[in-house]
Tab-separated table of C-alpha atoms in Angstrom:
chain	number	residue	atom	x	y	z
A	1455	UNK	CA	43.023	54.769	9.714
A	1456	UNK	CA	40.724	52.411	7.389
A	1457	UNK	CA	41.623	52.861	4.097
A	1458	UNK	CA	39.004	50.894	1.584
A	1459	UNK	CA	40.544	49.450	-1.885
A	1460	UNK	CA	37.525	47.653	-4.004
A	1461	UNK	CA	36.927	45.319	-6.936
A	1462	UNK	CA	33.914	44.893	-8.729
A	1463	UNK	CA	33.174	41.364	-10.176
A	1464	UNK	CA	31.976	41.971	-14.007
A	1465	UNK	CA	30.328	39.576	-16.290
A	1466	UNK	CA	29.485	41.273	-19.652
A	1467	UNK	CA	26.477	40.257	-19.829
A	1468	UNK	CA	25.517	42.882	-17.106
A	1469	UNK	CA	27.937	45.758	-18.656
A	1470	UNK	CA	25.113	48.383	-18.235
A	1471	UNK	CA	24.951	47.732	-14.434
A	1472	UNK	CA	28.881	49.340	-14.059
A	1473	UNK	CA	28.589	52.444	-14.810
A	1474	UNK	CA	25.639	53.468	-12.040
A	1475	UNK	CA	27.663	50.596	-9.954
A	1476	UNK	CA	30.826	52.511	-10.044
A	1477	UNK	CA	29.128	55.958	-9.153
A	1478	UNK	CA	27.479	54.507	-6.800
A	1479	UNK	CA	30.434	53.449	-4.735
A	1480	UNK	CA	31.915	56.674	-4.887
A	1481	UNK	CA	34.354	58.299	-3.494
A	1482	UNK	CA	35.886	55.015	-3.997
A	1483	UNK	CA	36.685	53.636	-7.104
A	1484	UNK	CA	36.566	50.479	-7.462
A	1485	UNK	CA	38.764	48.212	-10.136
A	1486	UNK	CA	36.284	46.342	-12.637
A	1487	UNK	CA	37.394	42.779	-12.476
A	1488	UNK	CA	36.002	41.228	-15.919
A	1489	UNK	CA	35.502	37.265	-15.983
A	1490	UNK	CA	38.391	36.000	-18.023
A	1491	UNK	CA	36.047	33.361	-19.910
A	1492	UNK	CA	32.850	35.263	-20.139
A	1493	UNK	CA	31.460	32.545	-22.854
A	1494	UNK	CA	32.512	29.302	-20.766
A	1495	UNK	CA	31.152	27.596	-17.941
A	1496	UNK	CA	29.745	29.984	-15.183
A	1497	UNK	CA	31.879	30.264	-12.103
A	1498	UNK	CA	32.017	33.241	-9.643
A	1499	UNK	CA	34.924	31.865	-8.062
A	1500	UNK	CA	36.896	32.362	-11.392
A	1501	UNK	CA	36.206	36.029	-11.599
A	1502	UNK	CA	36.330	36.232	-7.198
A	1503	UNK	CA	40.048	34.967	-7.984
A	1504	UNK	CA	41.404	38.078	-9.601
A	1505	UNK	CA	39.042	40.561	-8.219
A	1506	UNK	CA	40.751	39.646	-4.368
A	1507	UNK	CA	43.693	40.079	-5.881
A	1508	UNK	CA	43.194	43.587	-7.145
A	1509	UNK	CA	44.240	45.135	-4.218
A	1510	UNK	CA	44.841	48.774	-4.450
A	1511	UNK	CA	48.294	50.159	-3.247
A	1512	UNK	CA	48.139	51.055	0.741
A	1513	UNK	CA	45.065	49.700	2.018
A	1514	UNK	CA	44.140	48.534	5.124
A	1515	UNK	CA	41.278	46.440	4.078
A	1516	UNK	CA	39.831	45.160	0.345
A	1517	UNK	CA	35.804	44.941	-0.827
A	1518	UNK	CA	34.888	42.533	-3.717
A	1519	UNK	CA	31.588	43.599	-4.670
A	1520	UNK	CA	29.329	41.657	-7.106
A	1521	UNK	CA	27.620	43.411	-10.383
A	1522	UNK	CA	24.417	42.333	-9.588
A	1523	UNK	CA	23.867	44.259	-6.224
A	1524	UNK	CA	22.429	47.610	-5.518
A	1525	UNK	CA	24.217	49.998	-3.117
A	1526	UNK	CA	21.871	52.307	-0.363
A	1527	UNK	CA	22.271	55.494	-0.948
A	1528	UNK	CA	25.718	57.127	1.025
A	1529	UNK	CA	27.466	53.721	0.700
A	1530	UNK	CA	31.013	54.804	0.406
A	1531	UNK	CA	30.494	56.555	4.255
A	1532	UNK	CA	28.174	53.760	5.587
A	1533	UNK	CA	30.591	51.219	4.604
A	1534	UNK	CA	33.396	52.741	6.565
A	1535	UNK	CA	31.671	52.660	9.469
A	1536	UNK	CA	30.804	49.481	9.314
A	1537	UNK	CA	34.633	48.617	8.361
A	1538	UNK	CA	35.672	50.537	11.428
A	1539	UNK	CA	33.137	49.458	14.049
A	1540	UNK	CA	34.808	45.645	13.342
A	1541	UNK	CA	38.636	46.182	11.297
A	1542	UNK	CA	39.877	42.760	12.002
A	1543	UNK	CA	36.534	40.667	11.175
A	1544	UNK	CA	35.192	39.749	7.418
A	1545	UNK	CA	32.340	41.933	7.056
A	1546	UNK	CA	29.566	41.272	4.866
A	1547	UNK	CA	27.468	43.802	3.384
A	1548	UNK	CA	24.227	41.447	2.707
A	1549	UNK	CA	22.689	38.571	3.656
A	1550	UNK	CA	19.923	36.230	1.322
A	1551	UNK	CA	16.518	36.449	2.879
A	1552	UNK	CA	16.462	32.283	2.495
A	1553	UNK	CA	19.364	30.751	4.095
A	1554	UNK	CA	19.471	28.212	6.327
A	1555	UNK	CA	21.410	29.711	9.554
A	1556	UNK	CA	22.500	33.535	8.397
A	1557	UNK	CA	18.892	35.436	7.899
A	1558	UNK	CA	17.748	33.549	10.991
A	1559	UNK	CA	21.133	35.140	12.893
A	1560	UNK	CA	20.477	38.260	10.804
A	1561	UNK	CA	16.614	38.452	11.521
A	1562	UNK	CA	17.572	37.682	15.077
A	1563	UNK	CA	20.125	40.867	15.603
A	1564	UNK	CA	17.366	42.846	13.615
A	1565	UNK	CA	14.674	42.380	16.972
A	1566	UNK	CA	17.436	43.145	19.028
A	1567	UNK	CA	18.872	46.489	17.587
A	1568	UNK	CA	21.988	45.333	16.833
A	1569	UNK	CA	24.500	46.652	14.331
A	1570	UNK	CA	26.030	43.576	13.461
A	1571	UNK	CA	24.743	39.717	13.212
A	1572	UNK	CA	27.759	37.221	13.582
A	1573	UNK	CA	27.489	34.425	10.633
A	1574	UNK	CA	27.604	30.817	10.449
A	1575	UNK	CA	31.183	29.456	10.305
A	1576	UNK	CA	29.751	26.606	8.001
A	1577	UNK	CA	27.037	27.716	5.849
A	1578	UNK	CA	28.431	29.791	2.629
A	1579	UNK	CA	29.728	33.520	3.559
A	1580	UNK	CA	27.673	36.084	1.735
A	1581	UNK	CA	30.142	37.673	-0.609
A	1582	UNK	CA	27.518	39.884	-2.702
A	1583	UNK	CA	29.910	41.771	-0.968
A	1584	UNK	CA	32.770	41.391	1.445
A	1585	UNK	CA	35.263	42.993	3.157
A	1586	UNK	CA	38.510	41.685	4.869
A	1587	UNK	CA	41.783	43.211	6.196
A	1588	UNK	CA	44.094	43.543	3.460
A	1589	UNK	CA	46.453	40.893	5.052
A	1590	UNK	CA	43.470	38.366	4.987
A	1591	UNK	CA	42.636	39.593	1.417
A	1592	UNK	CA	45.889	38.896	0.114
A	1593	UNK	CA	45.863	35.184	2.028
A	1594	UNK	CA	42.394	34.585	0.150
A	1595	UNK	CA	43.165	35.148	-3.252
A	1596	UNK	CA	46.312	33.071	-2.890
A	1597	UNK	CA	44.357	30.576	-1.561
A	1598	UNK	CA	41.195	30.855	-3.976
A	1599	UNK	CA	43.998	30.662	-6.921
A	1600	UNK	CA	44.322	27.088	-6.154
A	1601	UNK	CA	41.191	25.853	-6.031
A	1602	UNK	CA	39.868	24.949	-10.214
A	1603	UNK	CA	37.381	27.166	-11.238
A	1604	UNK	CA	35.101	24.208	-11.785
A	1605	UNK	CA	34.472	24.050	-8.080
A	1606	UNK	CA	32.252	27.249	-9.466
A	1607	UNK	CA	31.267	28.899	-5.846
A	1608	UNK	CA	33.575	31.236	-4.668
A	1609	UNK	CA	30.913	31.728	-1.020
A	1610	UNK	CA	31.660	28.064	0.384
A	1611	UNK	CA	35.538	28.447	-0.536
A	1612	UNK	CA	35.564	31.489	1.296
A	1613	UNK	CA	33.810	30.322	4.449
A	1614	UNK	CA	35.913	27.574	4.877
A	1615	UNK	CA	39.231	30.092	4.746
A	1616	UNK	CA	37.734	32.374	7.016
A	1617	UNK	CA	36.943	29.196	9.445
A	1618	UNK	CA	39.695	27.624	9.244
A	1619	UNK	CA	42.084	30.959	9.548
A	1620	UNK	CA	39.834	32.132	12.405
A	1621	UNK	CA	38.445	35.104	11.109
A	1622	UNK	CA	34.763	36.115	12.539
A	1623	UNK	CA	32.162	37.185	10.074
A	1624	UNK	CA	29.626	39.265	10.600
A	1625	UNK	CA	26.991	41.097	8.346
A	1626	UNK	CA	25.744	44.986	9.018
A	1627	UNK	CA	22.030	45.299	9.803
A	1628	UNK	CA	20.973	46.289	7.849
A	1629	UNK	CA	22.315	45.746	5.348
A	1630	UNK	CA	24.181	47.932	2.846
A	1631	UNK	CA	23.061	46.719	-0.277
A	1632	UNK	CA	20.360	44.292	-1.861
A	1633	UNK	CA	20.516	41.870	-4.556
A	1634	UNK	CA	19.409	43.271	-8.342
A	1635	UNK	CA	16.583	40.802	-8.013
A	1636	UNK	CA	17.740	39.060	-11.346
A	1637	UNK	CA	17.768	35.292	-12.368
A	1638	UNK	CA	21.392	34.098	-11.550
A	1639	UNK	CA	24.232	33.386	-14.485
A	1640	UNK	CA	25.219	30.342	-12.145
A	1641	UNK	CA	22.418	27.294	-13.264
A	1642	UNK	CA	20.738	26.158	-10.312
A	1643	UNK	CA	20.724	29.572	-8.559
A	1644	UNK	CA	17.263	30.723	-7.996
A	1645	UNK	CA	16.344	33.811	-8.983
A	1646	UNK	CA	14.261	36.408	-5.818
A	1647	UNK	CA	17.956	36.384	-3.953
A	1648	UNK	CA	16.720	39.523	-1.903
A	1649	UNK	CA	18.048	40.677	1.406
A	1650	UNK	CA	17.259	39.754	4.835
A	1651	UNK	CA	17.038	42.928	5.847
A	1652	UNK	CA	17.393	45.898	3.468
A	1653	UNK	CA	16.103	49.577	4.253
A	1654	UNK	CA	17.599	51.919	1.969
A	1655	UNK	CA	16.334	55.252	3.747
A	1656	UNK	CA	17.328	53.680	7.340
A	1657	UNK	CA	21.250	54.810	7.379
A	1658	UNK	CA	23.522	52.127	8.877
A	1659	UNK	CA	23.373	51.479	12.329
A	1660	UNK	CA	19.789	52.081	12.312
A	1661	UNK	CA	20.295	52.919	16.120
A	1662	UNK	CA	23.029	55.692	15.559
A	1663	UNK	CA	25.863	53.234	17.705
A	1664	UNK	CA	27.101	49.797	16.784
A	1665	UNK	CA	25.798	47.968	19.681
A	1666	UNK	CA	26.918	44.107	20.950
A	1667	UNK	CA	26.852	40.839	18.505
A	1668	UNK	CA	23.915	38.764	19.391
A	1669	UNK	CA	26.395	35.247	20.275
A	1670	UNK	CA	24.847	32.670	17.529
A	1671	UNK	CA	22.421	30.092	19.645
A	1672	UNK	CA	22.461	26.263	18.884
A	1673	UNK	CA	19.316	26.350	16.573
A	1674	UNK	CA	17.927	28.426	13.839
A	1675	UNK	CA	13.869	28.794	12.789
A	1676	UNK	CA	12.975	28.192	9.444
A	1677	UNK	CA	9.976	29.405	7.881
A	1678	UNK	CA	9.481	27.485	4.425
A	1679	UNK	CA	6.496	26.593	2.718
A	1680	UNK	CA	4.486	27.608	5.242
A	1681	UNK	CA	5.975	25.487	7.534
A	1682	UNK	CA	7.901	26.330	10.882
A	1683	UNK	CA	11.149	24.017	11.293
A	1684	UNK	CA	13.999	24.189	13.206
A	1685	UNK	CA	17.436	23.513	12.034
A	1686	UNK	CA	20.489	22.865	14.000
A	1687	UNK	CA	23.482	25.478	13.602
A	1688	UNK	CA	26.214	22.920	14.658
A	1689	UNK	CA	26.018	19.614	13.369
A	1690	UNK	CA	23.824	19.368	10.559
A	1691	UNK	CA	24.771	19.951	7.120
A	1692	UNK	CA	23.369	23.328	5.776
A	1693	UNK	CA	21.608	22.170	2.852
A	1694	UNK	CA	19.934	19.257	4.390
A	1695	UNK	CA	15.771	19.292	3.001
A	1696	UNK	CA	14.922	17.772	6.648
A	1697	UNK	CA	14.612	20.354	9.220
A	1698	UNK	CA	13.121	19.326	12.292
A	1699	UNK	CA	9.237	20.622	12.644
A	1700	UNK	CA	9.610	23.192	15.014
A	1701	UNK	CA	6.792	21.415	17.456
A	1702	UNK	CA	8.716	17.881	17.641
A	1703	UNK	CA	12.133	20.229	18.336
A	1704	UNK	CA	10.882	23.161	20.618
A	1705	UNK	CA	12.533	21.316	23.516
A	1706	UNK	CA	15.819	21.645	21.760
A	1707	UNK	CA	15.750	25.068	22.342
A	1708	UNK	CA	14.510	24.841	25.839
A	1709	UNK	CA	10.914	25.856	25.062
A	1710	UNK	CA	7.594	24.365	25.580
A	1711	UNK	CA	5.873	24.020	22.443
A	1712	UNK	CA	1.790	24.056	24.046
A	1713	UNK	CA	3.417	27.346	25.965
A	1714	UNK	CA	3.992	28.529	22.412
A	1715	UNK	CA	0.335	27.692	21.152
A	1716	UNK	CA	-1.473	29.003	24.360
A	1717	UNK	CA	0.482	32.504	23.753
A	1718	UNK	CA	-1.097	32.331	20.434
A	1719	UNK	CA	-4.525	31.156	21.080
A	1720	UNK	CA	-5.741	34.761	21.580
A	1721	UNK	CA	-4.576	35.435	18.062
A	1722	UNK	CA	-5.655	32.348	16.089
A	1723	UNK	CA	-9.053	31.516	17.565
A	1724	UNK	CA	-11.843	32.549	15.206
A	1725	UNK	CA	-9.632	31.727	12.080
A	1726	UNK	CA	-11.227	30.079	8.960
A	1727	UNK	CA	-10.040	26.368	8.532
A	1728	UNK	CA	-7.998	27.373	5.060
A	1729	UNK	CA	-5.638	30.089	7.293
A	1730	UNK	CA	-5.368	28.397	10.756
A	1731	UNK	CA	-2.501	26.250	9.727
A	1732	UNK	CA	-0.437	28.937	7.995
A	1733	UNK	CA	-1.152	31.556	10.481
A	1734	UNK	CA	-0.291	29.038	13.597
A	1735	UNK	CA	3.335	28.217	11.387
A	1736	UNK	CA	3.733	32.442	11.084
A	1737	UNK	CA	2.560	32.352	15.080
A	1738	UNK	CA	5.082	29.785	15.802
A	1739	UNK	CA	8.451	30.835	13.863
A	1740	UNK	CA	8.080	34.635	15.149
A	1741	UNK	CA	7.284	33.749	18.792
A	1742	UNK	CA	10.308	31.282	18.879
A	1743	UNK	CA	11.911	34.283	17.245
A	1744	UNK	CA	11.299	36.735	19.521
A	1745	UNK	CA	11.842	34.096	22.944
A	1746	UNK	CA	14.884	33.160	21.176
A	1747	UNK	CA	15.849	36.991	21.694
A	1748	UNK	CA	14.632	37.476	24.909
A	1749	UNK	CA	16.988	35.190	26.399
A	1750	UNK	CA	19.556	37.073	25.895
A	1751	UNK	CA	18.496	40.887	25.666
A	1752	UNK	CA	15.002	40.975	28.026
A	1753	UNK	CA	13.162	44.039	28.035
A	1754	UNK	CA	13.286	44.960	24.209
A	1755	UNK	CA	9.943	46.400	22.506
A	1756	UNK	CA	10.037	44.504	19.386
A	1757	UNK	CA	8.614	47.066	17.263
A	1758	UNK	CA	11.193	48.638	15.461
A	1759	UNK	CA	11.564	49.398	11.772
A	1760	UNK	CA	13.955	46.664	11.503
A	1761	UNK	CA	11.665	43.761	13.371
A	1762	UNK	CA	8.921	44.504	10.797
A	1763	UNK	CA	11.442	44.461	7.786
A	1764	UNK	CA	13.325	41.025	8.847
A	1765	UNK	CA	9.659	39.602	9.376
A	1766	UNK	CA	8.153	40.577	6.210
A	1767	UNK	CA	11.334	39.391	4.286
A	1768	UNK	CA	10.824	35.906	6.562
A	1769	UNK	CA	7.085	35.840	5.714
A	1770	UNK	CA	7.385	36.702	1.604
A	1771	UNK	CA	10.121	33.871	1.461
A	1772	UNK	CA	8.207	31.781	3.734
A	1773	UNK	CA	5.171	31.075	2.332
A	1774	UNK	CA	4.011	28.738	0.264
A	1775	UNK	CA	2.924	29.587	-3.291
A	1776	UNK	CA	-0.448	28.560	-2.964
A	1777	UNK	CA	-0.199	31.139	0.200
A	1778	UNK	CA	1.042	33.935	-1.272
A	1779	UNK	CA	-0.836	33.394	-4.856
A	1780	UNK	CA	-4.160	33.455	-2.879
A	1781	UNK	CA	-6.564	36.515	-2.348
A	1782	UNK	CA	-6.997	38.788	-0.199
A	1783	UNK	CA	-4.714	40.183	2.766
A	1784	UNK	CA	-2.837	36.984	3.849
A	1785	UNK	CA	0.506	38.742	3.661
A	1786	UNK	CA	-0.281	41.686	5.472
A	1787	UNK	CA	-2.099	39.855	8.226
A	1788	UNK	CA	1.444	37.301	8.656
A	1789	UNK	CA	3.165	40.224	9.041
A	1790	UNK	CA	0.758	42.122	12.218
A	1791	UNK	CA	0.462	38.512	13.477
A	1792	UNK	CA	4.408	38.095	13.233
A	1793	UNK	CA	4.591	41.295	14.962
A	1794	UNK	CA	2.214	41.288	17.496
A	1795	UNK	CA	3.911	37.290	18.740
A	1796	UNK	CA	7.343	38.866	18.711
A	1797	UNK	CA	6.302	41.612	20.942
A	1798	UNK	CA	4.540	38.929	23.327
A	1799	UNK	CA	7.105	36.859	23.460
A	1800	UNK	CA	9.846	39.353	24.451
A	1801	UNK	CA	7.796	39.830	27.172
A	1802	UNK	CA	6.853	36.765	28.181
A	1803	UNK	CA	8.345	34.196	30.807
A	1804	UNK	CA	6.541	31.654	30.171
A	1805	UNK	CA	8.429	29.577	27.918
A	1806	UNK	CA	11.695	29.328	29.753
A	1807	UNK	CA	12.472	25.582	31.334
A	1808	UNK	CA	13.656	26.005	34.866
């Protein structure tokens, strides 16, 4: 039997959020974890200390949720679910729309209907909020306790724990929560930290059953200011600014990168000169995308609620300011364009190297 205990992380400069926070997550009730030195130096890992540590009496697993994050409706049921569908994982309830490997592993599982996306073992975990067992809990917070709080970032301490203890993470998608789409308290945290893929009226799985974990590929697509790049899971380090352009690096993931172009030329002939380039680097990241899936689930449609909402979350994080300041309906057209070479390239067998 799964049996939930749950800490919220609290700064007081976001007291107002606990109350709906706390209602929210019932019938559970979580503790409200308060940072010790609310006027010093911001670090989440000095408040994620104590709140892994409040582990209610008899549970079988422990949720730290942060303050800033707002719950779908039904979370308390949703969540056990989720919990129960994979008890001896780290579960994450959220994924940022931006990072380097996870939304591409989340978007990813979103074509393919999954339930779950399995995470990076080396970019940060997502611990907006995050679940372990209650053993694996316990084994965090006495390892977080000796780490200095100047270290600041509790979400790279905690992937390295759960890599080097061997415990898989995976996220729900969707997910079960999105950001409160507020500037961070940590400096240098950028403020738009929305989800990857967040549908509050979609109950989790969107399917009805928790179907099988999409195994993470070698590569991820990037779509970044208005560029398609590909970055490479293993290897690289996460933060690196020098993705590979996707063209130069197709091969790497055993495509054909004029295959990719002639699949779009239907789509992008006609286009004026200002929107050919943005709308071939929207063509490019959602066909990889979608052949990327194909390889390993052929025969899916592609045009689910959940493809649309991982590709407009891809495209309003993707583009380029000038892009998405200009007028007219550049945003809505990415996103039928995104769709329409997702759906093509599920089908198609082009691309495949024999």
């Amino acid at each position: 039997m799964i049996d939930i205990s749950a800490a919220i992380m609290h700064h007081p400069r976001r007291a107002e959020r606990i109350p709906a926070l706390v209602r929210a997550c019932a019938p559970l009730a979580p503790a409200v974890v308060a940072d010790p030195e609310p006027d010093g130096r911001p670090s989440p890992l000095r408040t994620a200390k104590r709140a892994w540590a409040a582990i209610a009496p008899g549970a079988t697993h422990h949720m730290v949720l942060q303050d800033d994050v707002r719950l779908v409706p039904g979370f308390a049921e949703q969540l056990h679910r989720a919990v129960s569908g994979r008890p001896d994982h780290g579960v994450s309830l959220f994924c940022l729309w931006h990072t380097p490997h996870n939304s591409y592993l989340v978007r990813r599982a979103a074509v393919a209907g999954a339930a779950y996306a399995p995470l990076s073992p080396y970019e940060w975990t997502p611990t907006q909020a995050f679940v372990l067992p209650v053993e694996q809990a316990r084994a965090l917070a006495d390892h977080l306790a000796g780490i200095p709080d100047e270290v600041q970032d509790d979400d790279e301490m905690i992937v390295i724990f759960c890599r080097e203890q061997g415990i898989p993470v995976v996220t729900t998608v969707p997910h079960l929560l999105d950001s409160g789409h507020e500037r961070s308290l940590v400096e240098g945290h950028s403020d738009g930290l929305r989800a990857t893929v967040y549908t509050p009226g979609t109950p989790w799985p969107a399917d009805g059953a928790a179907g099988p974990d999409l195994p993470p590929g070698a590569c991820a697509v990037e779509l970044f200011d208005s560029v398609c790049s590909i970055r490479m899971i293993y290897g690289d380090p996460v933060e690196h600014q020098f993705p590979w352009y996707w063209y130069d690096a197709c091969p790497l993931m055993g495509f054909d990168p004029e295959a990719v172009l002639d699949a779009g030329a239907a789509h992008l002939s006609g286009l004026p000169a200002g929107l050919a380039r943005t709308m071939s680097e929207v063509w490019a990241a959602a066909y990889l995308l979608g052949a990327d899936v194909a390889r390993l689930v052929p025969g899916l449609p592609g045009s689910g609620t959940l493809t649309r909402v991982a590709l407009e979350s891809w495209i309003d994080q993707g583009l380029s300011t000038r892009d998405r300041e200009a007028a007219g309906p550049l945003r809505d057209d990415c996103v039928r364009l995104a769709m329409a070479a997702v759906r093509q390239a599920l089908s198609d067998r082009r691309l495949a190297h024999a």
